Amino acid sequence: MAKHNDIHAELLGRITSGLWPAGAAIPNEADLALEFGCTRPTVARALSDLVKAGLIERRRRAGSRVVERRAREILLTIPLVRTEIEAAGRGYGYHLLGIERAPGSARTVIGPGEALHILCLHSADGEPYQLEDRWINLRTVPLAAAQDFAREGPNEWLVRTVPFTRAEHILSAAAAGPEEAERLGLATGAPVFVIERTTWLGEDPVTQVRLIHPGQGFRLFARDIGQTAPSGRGQTTTP
Amino acid sequence: MAKHNDIHAELLGRITSGLWPAGAAIPNEADLALEFGCTRPTVARALSDLVKAGLIERRRRAGSRVVERRAREILLTIPLVRTEIEAAGRGYGYHLLGIERAPGSARTVIGPGEALHILCLHSADGEPYQLEDRWINLRTVPLAAAQDFAREGPNEWLVRTVPFTRAEHILSAAAAGPEEAERLGLATGAPVFVIERTTWLGEDPVTQVRLIHPGQGFRLFARDIGQTAPSGRGQTTTP
DNA sequence: GAGTGGTCTAGACCACGGG
DNA sequence: CCGTGGTCTAGACCACTCG
């Protein structure tokens, strides 16, 4: 229904189909407006959206070109672990394994101030699913000190309570250490999938977490960026 | 300079700062236009961009609300392996390990038709960096049959030559099999980080690839989606 | 039915930058 | 210089949906 979206989709098609390969020049706004039977701002909107998606580059006077894609960008969806497990039709379980006040260690971003260190396990149908090793900055989130995380995981509490302005994620594969392995019911050295996330509120770190999944059967699905139909959502499964 | 971008940023700030928490109602377009001293379409553009970023939901008559974020979306950049290695200041090396025509196996999406199966290794400063196990659908890409991939990897050739309309990615951690381990100079069972990518042109699969990295030291960095400053780009490193 | 979003048009002015 | 992108305004019409 939206004309600028139709135009966006049509131009996207010309790019992905190879009609306009990387580096190719795109007709100017006036010509496109004529072709599509609309006014220039409508075309401009479509082109502007293509720029945002990183598919074309525009320079005054020089015109618009299809960008040389040197890297592929994909969109990952990381749901709340409970949501994820329940969406798979499995029973969610939460176990607090340890909680202590401690200064942020050298390994953390939290720094030398007061911090809350929490270790907990999320399970699916009683089977270990994710080990969560979290630091919360008590100077940024003093409220956390009053929480016991016996029934509810710190992830859900934080999502509901504390805003953040920036987040960083690191994905990696690692060998399970002795303690991790025991918690997850694996052999020491077994492969695990690790998601590390740090969030900030302004300049202050809020929380830092290592989410550790058994490598066997854990997969992260991703979808493309800059495509028309955002119908297919990312998801995770454990076959 | 762009007023709709300023408004976008300001509203984004009100959301991420917690002023407008999840579920909160946002003033209607007319009021915002008054507040920002512009016309309604300008505000509409900013709000429309927030919808695209997945931060708000809008319904006629009901107004606009901050979306309940049940999942976190992050943007992953996966550069061409050569680019990635050279960007780290290391010397890129390519070795073709095997190439054969074969019907797509049961494990592949390619199906029972003719396919090209390629195994090759990308190295950084002579050290194994990524093992590439690729299938190319020869019915979709007949040109590939005429290529020997002795000097150039199939990834670069494909990126330059063949368009695609859809891509799927799966990330996982796994234990290296005996052959993989040997190729990568690891012990059998060592953790590896696996990226699987399949691309289609319309309904036809183009290529399917498993990219296998040694788990030790390989990390994938991701950045947030829907933020104002797209300055920080994702990257990968090998510390 | 009335209020809200959703979108387009027509016209305009400015900024930039290649020739 | 002057063509191109970049953006805003003012006004308009429609579609939906809640009360």
mmCIF file with all atom_site columns, N, CA, C and O in Angstrom, chain B residues 154-197:
data_model
loop_
_atom_site.group_PDB
_atom_site.id
_atom_site.type_symbol
_atom_site.label_atom_id
_atom_site.label_alt_id
_atom_site.label_comp_id
_atom_site.label_asym_id
_atom_site.label_entity_id
_atom_site.label_seq_id
_atom_site.pdbx_PDB_ins_code
_atom_site.Cartn_x
_atom_site.Cartn_y
_atom_site.Cartn_z
_atom_site.occupancy
_atom_site.B_iso_or_equiv
_atom_site.pdbx_formal_charge
_atom_site.auth_seq_id
_atom_site.auth_comp_id
_atom_site.auth_asym_id
_atom_site.auth_atom_id
_atom_site.pdbx_PDB_model_num
ATOM 1   N N  . PRO B 1 154 ? 36.321 -19.781 -3.329  1.00 0.00 ? 154 PRO B N  1
ATOM 2   C CA . PRO B 1 154 ? 34.986 -19.723 -3.912  1.00 0.00 ? 154 PRO B CA 1
ATOM 3   C C  . PRO B 1 154 ? 34.136 -18.603 -3.306  1.00 0.00 ? 154 PRO B C  1
ATOM 4   O O  . PRO B 1 154 ? 33.252 -18.067 -3.976  1.00 0.00 ? 154 PRO B O  1
ATOM 5   N N  . ASN B 1 155 ? 34.406 -18.242 -2.070  1.00 0.00 ? 155 ASN B N  1
ATOM 6   C CA . ASN B 1 155 ? 33.637 -17.164 -1.449  1.00 0.00 ? 155 ASN B CA 1
ATOM 7   C C  . ASN B 1 155 ? 33.794 -15.858 -2.217  1.00 0.00 ? 155 ASN B C  1
ATOM 8   O O  . ASN B 1 155 ? 32.821 -15.203 -2.558  1.00 0.00 ? 155 ASN B O  1
ATOM 9   N N  . GLU B 1 156 ? 35.033 -15.510 -2.533  1.00 0.00 ? 156 GLU B N  1
ATOM 10  C CA . GLU B 1 156 ? 35.261 -14.253 -3.242  1.00 0.00 ? 156 GLU B CA 1
ATOM 11  C C  . GLU B 1 156 ? 34.695 -14.296 -4.653  1.00 0.00 ? 156 GLU B C  1
ATOM 12  O O  . GLU B 1 156 ? 34.123 -13.334 -5.145  1.00 0.00 ? 156 GLU B O  1
ATOM 13  N N  . TRP B 1 157 ? 34.861 -15.438 -5.303  1.00 0.00 ? 157 TRP B N  1
ATOM 14  C CA . TRP B 1 157 ? 34.338 -15.569 -6.661  1.00 0.00 ? 157 TRP B CA 1
ATOM 15  C C  . TRP B 1 157 ? 32.810 -15.432 -6.654  1.00 0.00 ? 157 TRP B C  1
ATOM 16  O O  . TRP B 1 157 ? 32.229 -14.742 -7.481  1.00 0.00 ? 157 TRP B O  1
ATOM 17  N N  . LEU B 1 158 ? 32.184 -16.074 -5.697  1.00 0.00 ? 158 LEU B N  1
ATOM 18  C CA . LEU B 1 158 ? 30.724 -16.032 -5.626  1.00 0.00 ? 158 LEU B CA 1
ATOM 19  C C  . LEU B 1 158 ? 30.215 -14.624 -5.335  1.00 0.00 ? 158 LEU B C  1
ATOM 20  O O  . LEU B 1 158 ? 29.274 -14.147 -5.962  1.00 0.00 ? 158 LEU B O  1
ATOM 21  N N  . VAL B 1 159 ? 30.854 -13.974 -4.376  1.00 0.00 ? 159 VAL B N  1
ATOM 22  C CA . VAL B 1 159 ? 30.427 -12.624 -4.015  1.00 0.00 ? 159 VAL B CA 1
ATOM 23  C C  . VAL B 1 159 ? 30.485 -11.711 -5.239  1.00 0.00 ? 159 VAL B C  1
ATOM 24  O O  . VAL B 1 159 ? 29.601 -10.886 -5.465  1.00 0.00 ? 159 VAL B O  1
ATOM 25  N N  . ARG B 1 160 ? 31.544 -11.915 -6.039  1.00 0.00 ? 160 ARG B N  1
ATOM 26  C CA . ARG B 1 160 ? 31.725 -11.048 -7.204  1.00 0.00 ? 160 ARG B CA 1
ATOM 27  C C  . ARG B 1 160 ? 30.770 -11.407 -8.333  1.00 0.00 ? 160 ARG B C  1
ATOM 28  O O  . ARG B 1 160 ? 30.386 -10.558 -9.130  1.00 0.00 ? 160 ARG B O  1
ATOM 29  N N  . THR B 1 161 ? 30.372 -12.659 -8.404  1.00 0.00 ? 161 THR B N  1
ATOM 30  C CA . THR B 1 161 ? 29.723 -13.152 -9.611  1.00 0.00 ? 161 THR B CA 1
ATOM 31  C C  . THR B 1 161 ? 28.225 -13.399 -9.475  1.00 0.00 ? 161 THR B C  1
ATOM 32  O O  . THR B 1 161 ? 27.460 -13.097 -10.376 1.00 0.00 ? 161 THR B O  1
ATOM 33  N N  . VAL B 1 162 ? 27.820 -13.973 -8.347  1.00 0.00 ? 162 VAL B N  1
ATOM 34  C CA . VAL B 1 162 ? 26.456 -14.481 -8.256  1.00 0.00 ? 162 VAL B CA 1
ATOM 35  C C  . VAL B 1 162 ? 25.610 -13.691 -7.260  1.00 0.00 ? 162 VAL B C  1
ATOM 36  O O  . VAL B 1 162 ? 25.987 -13.578 -6.095  1.00 0.00 ? 162 VAL B O  1
ATOM 37  N N  . PRO B 1 163 ? 24.501 -13.164 -7.721  1.00 0.00 ? 163 PRO B N  1
ATOM 38  C CA . PRO B 1 163 ? 23.600 -12.476 -6.797  1.00 0.00 ? 163 PRO B CA 1
ATOM 39  C C  . PRO B 1 163 ? 22.763 -13.491 -6.027  1.00 0.00 ? 163 PRO B C  1
ATOM 40  O O  . PRO B 1 163 ? 22.681 -14.655 -6.396  1.00 0.00 ? 163 PRO B O  1
ATOM 41  N N  . PHE B 1 164 ? 22.172 -13.045 -4.938  1.00 0.00 ? 164 PHE B N  1
ATOM 42  C CA . PHE B 1 164 ? 21.243 -13.912 -4.216  1.00 0.00 ? 164 PHE B CA 1
ATOM 43  C C  . PHE B 1 164 ? 20.143 -13.056 -3.628  1.00 0.00 ? 164 PHE B C  1
ATOM 44  O O  . PHE B 1 164 ? 20.269 -11.840 -3.528  1.00 0.00 ? 164 PHE B O  1
ATOM 45  N N  . THR B 1 165 ? 19.060 -13.697 -3.311  1.00 0.00 ? 165 THR B N  1
ATOM 46  C CA . THR B 1 165 ? 17.919 -12.935 -2.803  1.00 0.00 ? 165 THR B CA 1
ATOM 47  C C  . THR B 1 165 ? 17.659 -13.188 -1.326  1.00 0.00 ? 165 THR B C  1
ATOM 48  O O  . THR B 1 165 ? 16.973 -12.422 -0.682  1.00 0.00 ? 165 THR B O  1
ATOM 49  N N  . ARG B 1 166 ? 18.195 -14.306 -0.815  1.00 0.00 ? 166 ARG B N  1
ATOM 50  C CA . ARG B 1 166 ? 17.905 -14.625 0.572   1.00 0.00 ? 166 ARG B CA 1
ATOM 51  C C  . ARG B 1 166 ? 19.085 -15.364 1.169   1.00 0.00 ? 166 ARG B C  1
ATOM 52  O O  . ARG B 1 166 ? 19.768 -16.114 0.472   1.00 0.00 ? 166 ARG B O  1
ATOM 53  N N  . ALA B 1 167 ? 19.333 -15.183 2.431   1.00 0.00 ? 167 ALA B N  1
ATOM 54  C CA . ALA B 1 167 ? 20.425 -15.877 3.098   1.00 0.00 ? 167 ALA B CA 1
ATOM 55  C C  . ALA B 1 167 ? 19.976 -16.313 4.481   1.00 0.00 ? 167 ALA B C  1
ATOM 56  O O  . ALA B 1 167 ? 19.145 -15.660 5.104   1.00 0.00 ? 167 ALA B O  1
ATOM 57  N N  . GLU B 1 168 ? 20.512 -17.436 4.933   1.00 0.00 ? 168 GLU B N  1
ATOM 58  C CA . GLU B 1 168 ? 20.231 -17.918 6.276   1.00 0.00 ? 168 GLU B CA 1
ATOM 59  C C  . GLU B 1 168 ? 21.532 -18.240 6.964   1.00 0.00 ? 168 GLU B C  1
ATOM 60  O O  . GLU B 1 168 ? 22.439 -18.801 6.348   1.00 0.00 ? 168 GLU B O  1
ATOM 61  N N  . HIS B 1 169 ? 21.630 -17.903 8.226   1.00 0.00 ? 169 HIS B N  1
ATOM 62  C CA . HIS B 1 169 ? 22.859 -18.171 8.972   1.00 0.00 ? 169 HIS B CA 1
ATOM 63  C C  . HIS B 1 169 ? 22.550 -18.943 10.237  1.00 0.00 ? 169 HIS B C  1
ATOM 64  O O  . HIS B 1 169 ? 21.541 -18.695 10.891  1.00 0.00 ? 169 HIS B O  1
ATOM 65  N N  . ILE B 1 170 ? 23.416 -19.875 10.569  1.00 0.00 ? 170 ILE B N  1
ATOM 66  C CA . ILE B 1 170 ? 23.307 -20.594 11.837  1.00 0.00 ? 170 ILE B CA 1
ATOM 67  C C  . ILE B 1 170 ? 24.671 -20.572 12.511  1.00 0.00 ? 170 ILE B C  1
ATOM 68  O O  . ILE B 1 170 ? 25.678 -20.905 11.888  1.00 0.00 ? 170 ILE B O  1
ATOM 69  N N  . LEU B 1 171 ? 24.694 -20.132 13.756  1.00 0.00 ? 171 LEU B N  1
ATOM 70  C CA . LEU B 1 171 ? 25.950 -20.094 14.510  1.00 0.00 ? 171 LEU B CA 1
ATOM 71  C C  . LEU B 1 171 ? 25.918 -21.176 15.578  1.00 0.00 ? 171 LEU B C  1
ATOM 72  O O  . LEU B 1 171 ? 24.896 -21.374 16.233  1.00 0.00 ? 171 LEU B O  1
ATOM 73  N N  . SER B 1 172 ? 27.028 -21.849 15.752  1.00 0.00 ? 172 SER B N  1
ATOM 74  C CA . SER B 1 172 ? 27.066 -22.868 16.794  1.00 0.00 ? 172 SER B CA 1
ATOM 75  C C  . SER B 1 172 ? 28.488 -23.152 17.243  1.00 0.00 ? 172 SER B C  1
ATOM 76  O O  . SER B 1 172 ? 29.453 -22.716 16.611  1.00 0.00 ? 172 SER B O  1
ATOM 77  N N  . ALA B 1 173 ? 28.578 -23.861 18.354  1.00 0.00 ? 173 ALA B N  1
ATOM 78  C CA . ALA B 1 173 ? 29.869 -24.352 18.835  1.00 0.00 ? 173 ALA B CA 1
ATOM 79  C C  . ALA B 1 173 ? 29.840 -25.859 18.691  1.00 0.00 ? 173 ALA B C  1
ATOM 80  O O  . ALA B 1 173 ? 28.812 -26.482 18.904  1.00 0.00 ? 173 ALA B O  1
ATOM 81  N N  . ALA B 1 174 ? 30.959 -26.437 18.310  1.00 0.00 ? 174 ALA B N  1
ATOM 82  C CA . ALA B 1 174 ? 30.991 -27.876 18.119  1.00 0.00 ? 174 ALA B CA 1
ATOM 83  C C  . ALA B 1 174 ? 32.363 -28.408 18.496  1.00 0.00 ? 174 ALA B C  1
ATOM 84  O O  . ALA B 1 174 ? 33.305 -27.645 18.724  1.00 0.00 ? 174 ALA B O  1
ATOM 85  N N  . ALA B 1 175 ? 32.437 -29.710 18.558  1.00 0.00 ? 175 ALA B N  1
ATOM 86  C CA . ALA B 1 175 ? 33.729 -30.364 18.791  1.00 0.00 ? 175 ALA B CA 1
ATOM 87  C C  . ALA B 1 175 ? 34.321 -30.724 17.429  1.00 0.00 ? 175 ALA B C  1
ATOM 88  O O  . ALA B 1 175 ? 33.622 -31.221 16.555  1.00 0.00 ? 175 ALA B O  1
ATOM 89  N N  . ALA B 1 176 ? 35.596 -30.438 17.263  1.00 0.00 ? 176 ALA B N  1
ATOM 90  C CA . ALA B 1 176 ? 36.236 -30.703 15.976  1.00 0.00 ? 176 ALA B CA 1
ATOM 91  C C  . ALA B 1 176 ? 36.289 -32.202 15.714  1.00 0.00 ? 176 ALA B C  1
ATOM 92  O O  . ALA B 1 176 ? 36.691 -32.977 16.582  1.00 0.00 ? 176 ALA B O  1
ATOM 93  N N  . GLY B 1 177 ? 35.859 -32.608 14.509  1.00 0.00 ? 177 GLY B N  1
ATOM 94  C CA . GLY B 1 177 ? 36.009 -33.999 14.101  1.00 0.00 ? 177 GLY B CA 1
ATOM 95  C C  . GLY B 1 177 ? 37.471 -34.265 13.762  1.00 0.00 ? 177 GLY B C  1
ATOM 96  O O  . GLY B 1 177 ? 38.271 -33.333 13.667  1.00 0.00 ? 177 GLY B O  1
ATOM 97  N N  . PRO B 1 178 ? 37.822 -35.513 13.572  1.00 0.00 ? 178 PRO B N  1
ATOM 98  C CA . PRO B 1 178 ? 39.235 -35.867 13.333  1.00 0.00 ? 178 PRO B CA 1
ATOM 99  C C  . PRO B 1 178 ? 39.813 -35.121 12.132  1.00 0.00 ? 178 PRO B C  1
ATOM 100 O O  . PRO B 1 178 ? 40.925 -34.570 12.211  1.00 0.00 ? 178 PRO B O  1
ATOM 101 N N  . GLU B 1 179 ? 39.063 -35.086 11.014  1.00 0.00 ? 179 GLU B N  1
ATOM 102 C CA . GLU B 1 179 ? 39.599 -34.443 9.816   1.00 0.00 ? 179 GLU B CA 1
ATOM 103 C C  . GLU B 1 179 ? 39.703 -32.942 10.005  1.00 0.00 ? 179 GLU B C  1
ATOM 104 O O  . GLU B 1 179 ? 40.734 -32.322 9.708   1.00 0.00 ? 179 GLU B O  1
ATOM 105 N N  . GLU B 1 180 ? 38.634 -32.337 10.519  1.00 0.00 ? 180 GLU B N  1
ATOM 106 C CA . GLU B 1 180 ? 38.649 -30.893 10.794  1.00 0.00 ? 180 GLU B CA 1
ATOM 107 C C  . GLU B 1 180 ? 39.806 -30.527 11.708  1.00 0.00 ? 180 GLU B C  1
ATOM 108 O O  . GLU B 1 180 ? 40.524 -29.552 11.478  1.00 0.00 ? 180 GLU B O  1
ATOM 109 N N  . ALA B 1 181 ? 39.960 -31.323 12.757  1.00 0.00 ? 181 ALA B N  1
ATOM 110 C CA . ALA B 1 181 ? 41.014 -31.048 13.734  1.00 0.00 ? 181 ALA B CA 1
ATOM 111 C C  . ALA B 1 181 ? 42.380 -31.052 13.057  1.00 0.00 ? 181 ALA B C  1
ATOM 112 O O  . ALA B 1 181 ? 43.200 -30.159 13.281  1.00 0.00 ? 181 ALA B O  1
ATOM 113 N N  . GLU B 1 182 ? 42.593 -32.038 12.201  1.00 0.00 ? 182 GLU B N  1
ATOM 114 C CA . GLU B 1 182 ? 43.891 -32.134 11.546  1.00 0.00 ? 182 GLU B CA 1
ATOM 115 C C  . GLU B 1 182 ? 44.125 -30.918 10.645  1.00 0.00 ? 182 GLU B C  1
ATOM 116 O O  . GLU B 1 182 ? 45.189 -30.313 10.648  1.00 0.00 ? 182 GLU B O  1
ATOM 117 N N  . ARG B 1 183 ? 43.091 -30.560 9.872   1.00 0.00 ? 183 ARG B N  1
ATOM 118 C CA . ARG B 1 183 ? 43.220 -29.424 8.966   1.00 0.00 ? 183 ARG B CA 1
ATOM 119 C C  . ARG B 1 183 ? 43.515 -28.133 9.712   1.00 0.00 ? 183 ARG B C  1
ATOM 120 O O  . ARG B 1 183 ? 44.208 -27.245 9.216   1.00 0.00 ? 183 ARG B O  1
ATOM 121 N N  . LEU B 1 184 ? 42.922 -28.016 10.895  1.00 0.00 ? 184 LEU B N  1
ATOM 122 C CA . LEU B 1 184 ? 43.060 -26.761 11.651  1.00 0.00 ? 184 LEU B CA 1
ATOM 123 C C  . LEU B 1 184 ? 44.199 -26.816 12.662  1.00 0.00 ? 184 LEU B C  1
ATOM 124 O O  . LEU B 1 184 ? 44.463 -25.836 13.356  1.00 0.00 ? 184 LEU B O  1
ATOM 125 N N  . GLY B 1 185 ? 44.868 -27.955 12.734  1.00 0.00 ? 185 GLY B N  1
ATOM 126 C CA . GLY B 1 185 ? 45.977 -28.081 13.685  1.00 0.00 ? 185 GLY B CA 1
ATOM 127 C C  . GLY B 1 185 ? 45.496 -28.123 15.125  1.00 0.00 ? 185 GLY B C  1
ATOM 128 O O  . GLY B 1 185 ? 46.121 -27.565 16.025  1.00 0.00 ? 185 GLY B O  1
ATOM 129 N N  . LEU B 1 186 ? 44.354 -28.774 15.330  1.00 0.00 ? 186 LEU B N  1
ATOM 130 C CA . LEU B 1 186 ? 43.805 -28.868 16.687  1.00 0.00 ? 186 LEU B CA 1
ATOM 131 C C  . LEU B 1 186 ? 43.756 -30.327 17.122  1.00 0.00 ? 186 LEU B C  1
ATOM 132 O O  . LEU B 1 186 ? 43.956 -31.238 16.309  1.00 0.00 ? 186 LEU B O  1
ATOM 133 N N  . ALA B 1 187 ? 43.460 -30.523 18.391  1.00 0.00 ? 187 ALA B N  1
ATOM 134 C CA . ALA B 1 187 ? 43.198 -31.879 18.858  1.00 0.00 ? 187 ALA B CA 1
ATOM 135 C C  . ALA B 1 187 ? 41.763 -32.250 18.511  1.00 0.00 ? 187 ALA B C  1
ATOM 136 O O  . ALA B 1 187 ? 40.877 -31.388 18.498  1.00 0.00 ? 187 ALA B O  1
ATOM 137 N N  . THR B 1 188 ? 41.531 -33.515 18.214  1.00 0.00 ? 188 THR B N  1
ATOM 138 C CA . THR B 1 188 ? 40.163 -33.967 17.971  1.00 0.00 ? 188 THR B CA 1
ATOM 139 C C  . THR B 1 188 ? 39.314 -33.666 19.207  1.00 0.00 ? 188 THR B C  1
ATOM 140 O O  . THR B 1 188 ? 39.751 -33.898 20.326  1.00 0.00 ? 188 THR B O  1
ATOM 141 N N  . GLY B 1 189 ? 38.127 -33.109 18.966  1.00 0.00 ? 189 GLY B N  1
ATOM 142 C CA . GLY B 1 189 ? 37.246 -32.784 20.083  1.00 0.00 ? 189 GLY B CA 1
ATOM 143 C C  . GLY B 1 189 ? 37.423 -31.374 20.609  1.00 0.00 ? 189 GLY B C  1
ATOM 144 O O  . GLY B 1 189 ? 36.641 -30.921 21.433  1.00 0.00 ? 189 GLY B O  1
ATOM 145 N N  . ALA B 1 190 ? 38.442 -30.663 20.106  1.00 0.00 ? 190 ALA B N  1
ATOM 146 C CA . ALA B 1 190 ? 38.636 -29.271 20.532  1.00 0.00 ? 190 ALA B CA 1
ATOM 147 C C  . ALA B 1 190 ? 37.446 -28.422 20.068  1.00 0.00 ? 190 ALA B C  1
ATOM 148 O O  . ALA B 1 190 ? 36.841 -28.713 19.044  1.00 0.00 ? 190 ALA B O  1
ATOM 149 N N  . PRO B 1 191 ? 37.105 -27.384 20.813  1.00 0.00 ? 191 PRO B N  1
ATOM 150 C CA . PRO B 1 191 ? 35.957 -26.573 20.434  1.00 0.00 ? 191 PRO B CA 1
ATOM 151 C C  . PRO B 1 191 ? 36.225 -25.748 19.164  1.00 0.00 ? 191 PRO B C  1
ATOM 152 O O  . PRO B 1 191 ? 37.306 -25.188 19.007  1.00 0.00 ? 191 PRO B O  1
ATOM 153 N N  . VAL B 1 192 ? 35.249 -25.729 18.289  1.00 0.00 ? 192 VAL B N  1
ATOM 154 C CA . VAL B 1 192 ? 35.328 -24.873 17.098  1.00 0.00 ? 192 VAL B CA 1
ATOM 155 C C  . VAL B 1 192 ? 34.057 -24.033 17.001  1.00 0.00 ? 192 VAL B C  1
ATOM 156 O O  . VAL B 1 192 ? 33.002 -24.423 17.491  1.00 0.00 ? 192 VAL B O  1
ATOM 157 N N  . PHE B 1 193 ? 34.216 -22.870 16.389  1.00 0.00 ? 193 PHE B N  1
ATOM 158 C CA . PHE B 1 193 ? 33.079 -21.972 16.179  1.00 0.00 ? 193 PHE B CA 1
ATOM 159 C C  . PHE B 1 193 ? 32.637 -22.148 14.736  1.00 0.00 ? 193 PHE B C  1
ATOM 160 O O  . PHE B 1 193 ? 33.442 -21.980 13.819  1.00 0.00 ? 193 PHE B O  1
ATOM 161 N N  . VAL B 1 194 ? 31.374 -22.481 14.537  1.00 0.00 ? 194 VAL B N  1
ATOM 162 C CA . VAL B 1 194 ? 30.901 -22.816 13.198  1.00 0.00 ? 194 VAL B CA 1
ATOM 163 C C  . VAL B 1 194 ? 29.847 -21.821 12.713  1.00 0.00 ? 194 VAL B C  1
ATOM 164 O O  . VAL B 1 194 ? 28.879 -21.536 13.421  1.00 0.00 ? 194 VAL B O  1
ATOM 165 N N  . ILE B 1 195 ? 30.067 -21.275 11.533  1.00 0.00 ? 195 ILE B N  1
ATOM 166 C CA . ILE B 1 195 ? 29.066 -20.439 10.880  1.00 0.00 ? 195 ILE B CA 1
ATOM 167 C C  . ILE B 1 195 ? 28.572 -21.194 9.657   1.00 0.00 ? 195 ILE B C  1
ATOM 168 O O  . ILE B 1 195 ? 29.370 -21.558 8.795   1.00 0.00 ? 195 ILE B O  1
ATOM 169 N N  . GLU B 1 196 ? 27.275 -21.452 9.600   1.00 0.00 ? 196 GLU B N  1
ATOM 170 C CA . GLU B 1 196 ? 26.710 -22.091 8.414   1.00 0.00 ? 196 GLU B CA 1
ATOM 171 C C  . GLU B 1 196 ? 25.869 -21.081 7.670   1.00 0.00 ? 196 GLU B C  1
ATOM 172 O O  . GLU B 1 196 ? 25.033 -20.399 8.261   1.00 0.00 ? 196 GLU B O  1
ATOM 173 N N  . ARG B 1 197 ? 26.118 -20.964 6.387   1.00 0.00 ? 197 ARG B N  1
ATOM 174 C CA . ARG B 1 197 ? 25.362 -19.995 5.594   1.00 0.00 ? 197 ARG B CA 1
ATOM 175 C C  . ARG B 1 197 ? 24.805 -20.668 4.347   1.00 0.00 ? 197 ARG B C  1
ATOM 176 O O  . ARG B 1 197 ? 25.500 -21.382 3.646   1.00 0.00 ? 197 ARG B O  1
#
